[in-house]
Amino acid sequence: MDKSKSVGVEDMITMDNLSEEGILENLKIRYHSDLIYTNTGSILVSMNPYKILPIYAQDMVSRYIGKATEENVTPHIFFTAESCYHAMTNESKNQSVVISGESGAGKTEATKLILQYLAARTNKHS
C-alpha cells in the first residue's frame, strides 16, 4: 500500500490534486490516523482531535530543538514555534504567529502549546 494513501501527505503543497476535495480528503486521512498537523508550505493546519494525544511531552520538545532549518520534519506546532524562535534569535527577525479558527477549534490550546515549547526551549519555567 502507498504510504501517502495510508497517512496522507505531510505538506499539501506537494499534492497532485490541490483542490478543495483533495485537501479535505488528505486532512481526513491524516485526522483518522491521529496526525492532526499538516503543512501547506509554511502554514500549519491543525485539527482539534478532541482527545489527548501523546505528542506534547518533553521528548517531543527535544525532537524539534534546533530543527528550524531542516527539511522533512514532521509537521507539529513545536516545529512552528522552533522556526519562529530560530528566526528571532539567530536572524534577528520579529515573529508573530496567527492562530485562527472557529469556536472550539483549539486556538487557546495551540497558544498554550507554543508557550509551553518556548518555555521549555529557553529553560525558563514558571
Coordinates of C-alpha atoms in Angstrom, one line a residue:
M1 CA 0.0 0.0 0.0
D2 CA 1.2 3.5 -0.9
K3 CA 2.3 5.2 2.4
S4 CA 0.8 8.5 1.4
K5 CA -2.6 6.8 0.9
S6 CA -2.5 5.4 4.5
V7 CA -1.3 8.5 6.3
G8 CA -1.9 11.3 3.8
V9 CA 0.6 14.0 2.7
E10 CA 2.5 16.0 5.3
D11 CA 2.9 19.1 3.0
M12 CA -0.1 19.7 0.8
I13 CA 2.0 21.9 -1.5
T14 CA 3.3 18.6 -2.9
M15 CA -0.1 17.2 -3.7
D16 CA -1.0 16.5 -7.3
N17 CA -4.7 17.3 -6.6
L18 CA -4.5 20.7 -4.8
S19 CA -8.3 21.2 -5.0
E20 CA -10.8 21.6 -2.1
E21 CA -11.7 18.0 -2.5
G22 CA -8.1 16.8 -2.5
I23 CA -7.2 19.0 0.6
L24 CA -10.2 17.8 2.6
E25 CA -9.6 14.2 1.7
N26 CA -5.9 14.5 2.8
L27 CA -6.9 16.1 6.1
K28 CA -9.5 13.4 6.7
I29 CA -6.9 10.7 6.1
R30 CA -4.4 12.3 8.5
Y31 CA -7.1 13.1 11.1
H32 CA -8.2 9.5 11.3
S33 CA -4.5 8.5 11.7
D34 CA -4.2 10.9 14.7
L35 CA -1.9 13.1 12.6
I36 CA -3.5 16.4 13.4
Y37 CA -0.8 18.6 11.9
T38 CA -0.4 19.2 8.2
N39 CA 1.7 21.8 6.4
T40 CA 0.7 23.8 3.4
G41 CA 4.1 25.4 2.7
S42 CA 4.9 27.5 5.7
I43 CA 1.3 27.4 7.0
L44 CA 0.5 24.8 9.7
V45 CA -3.0 23.4 9.5
S46 CA -4.1 22.0 12.9
M47 CA -7.2 19.9 13.6
N48 CA -8.6 19.5 17.1
P49 CA -8.6 15.8 17.9
Y50 CA -11.0 16.2 20.8
K51 CA -8.9 13.7 22.8
I52 CA -5.5 13.6 24.5
L53 CA -2.6 12.6 22.1
P54 CA 0.9 11.7 23.4
I55 CA 2.6 14.3 21.2
Y56 CA 3.4 17.1 23.6
A57 CA 5.8 15.5 26.1
Q58 CA 9.4 16.7 26.7
D59 CA 10.8 14.2 24.3
M60 CA 8.7 15.9 21.5
V61 CA 10.1 19.3 22.6
S62 CA 13.6 17.8 22.3
R63 CA 12.8 16.4 18.9
Y64 CA 12.3 19.9 17.4
I65 CA 15.0 21.9 19.1
G66 CA 17.5 23.1 16.5
K67 CA 15.4 21.7 13.6
A68 CA 14.1 25.0 12.3
T69 CA 16.0 24.9 9.0
E70 CA 15.8 21.2 8.4
E71 CA 13.6 19.7 5.6
N72 CA 11.5 16.6 6.1
V73 CA 10.5 17.4 9.7
T74 CA 7.1 16.1 10.7
P75 CA 4.5 18.9 10.9
H76 CA 3.9 19.9 14.5
I77 CA 3.1 23.1 16.4
F78 CA 6.5 22.7 18.1
F79 CA 8.2 23.0 14.7
T80 CA 6.3 26.2 14.1
A81 CA 7.4 27.5 17.5
E82 CA 11.0 26.4 16.8
S83 CA 11.0 28.1 13.4
C84 CA 9.9 31.4 15.0
Y85 CA 12.4 31.1 17.8
H86 CA 15.2 30.5 15.4
A87 CA 14.3 33.4 13.1
M88 CA 14.0 35.7 16.2
T89 CA 17.2 34.6 17.9
N90 CA 19.5 33.7 15.0
E91 CA 18.3 36.1 12.3
S92 CA 17.0 39.0 14.5
K93 CA 13.6 38.9 12.7
N94 CA 10.5 39.8 14.5
Q95 CA 8.0 37.0 14.6
S96 CA 4.2 36.5 15.0
V97 CA 2.0 33.5 14.9
V98 CA -1.6 33.8 13.7
I99 CA -3.9 31.3 15.2
S100 CA -7.4 31.3 13.8
G101 CA -10.4 29.1 13.8
E102 CA -14.0 28.6 14.9
S103 CA -15.1 28.3 18.5
G104 CA -13.8 25.0 19.9
A105 CA -11.2 24.6 17.2
G106 CA -8.3 24.7 19.8
K107 CA -6.9 28.2 19.5
T108 CA -6.3 28.5 23.2
E109 CA -4.7 25.1 23.4
A110 CA -2.5 26.0 20.4
T111 CA -1.4 29.2 22.1
K112 CA -0.6 27.3 25.3
L113 CA 1.4 24.7 23.4
I114 CA 3.6 27.3 21.7
L115 CA 4.2 28.9 25.1
Q116 CA 5.0 25.5 26.6
Y117 CA 7.5 24.9 23.9
L118 CA 9.2 28.3 24.2
A119 CA 9.4 27.9 28.0
A120 CA 11.0 24.5 27.6
R121 CA 13.2 25.7 24.8
T122 CA 14.6 28.6 26.9
N123 CA 14.6 26.5 30.2
K124 CA 12.6 29.2 31.9
H125 CA 9.6 27.6 33.6
S126 CA 7.3 29.4 35.9

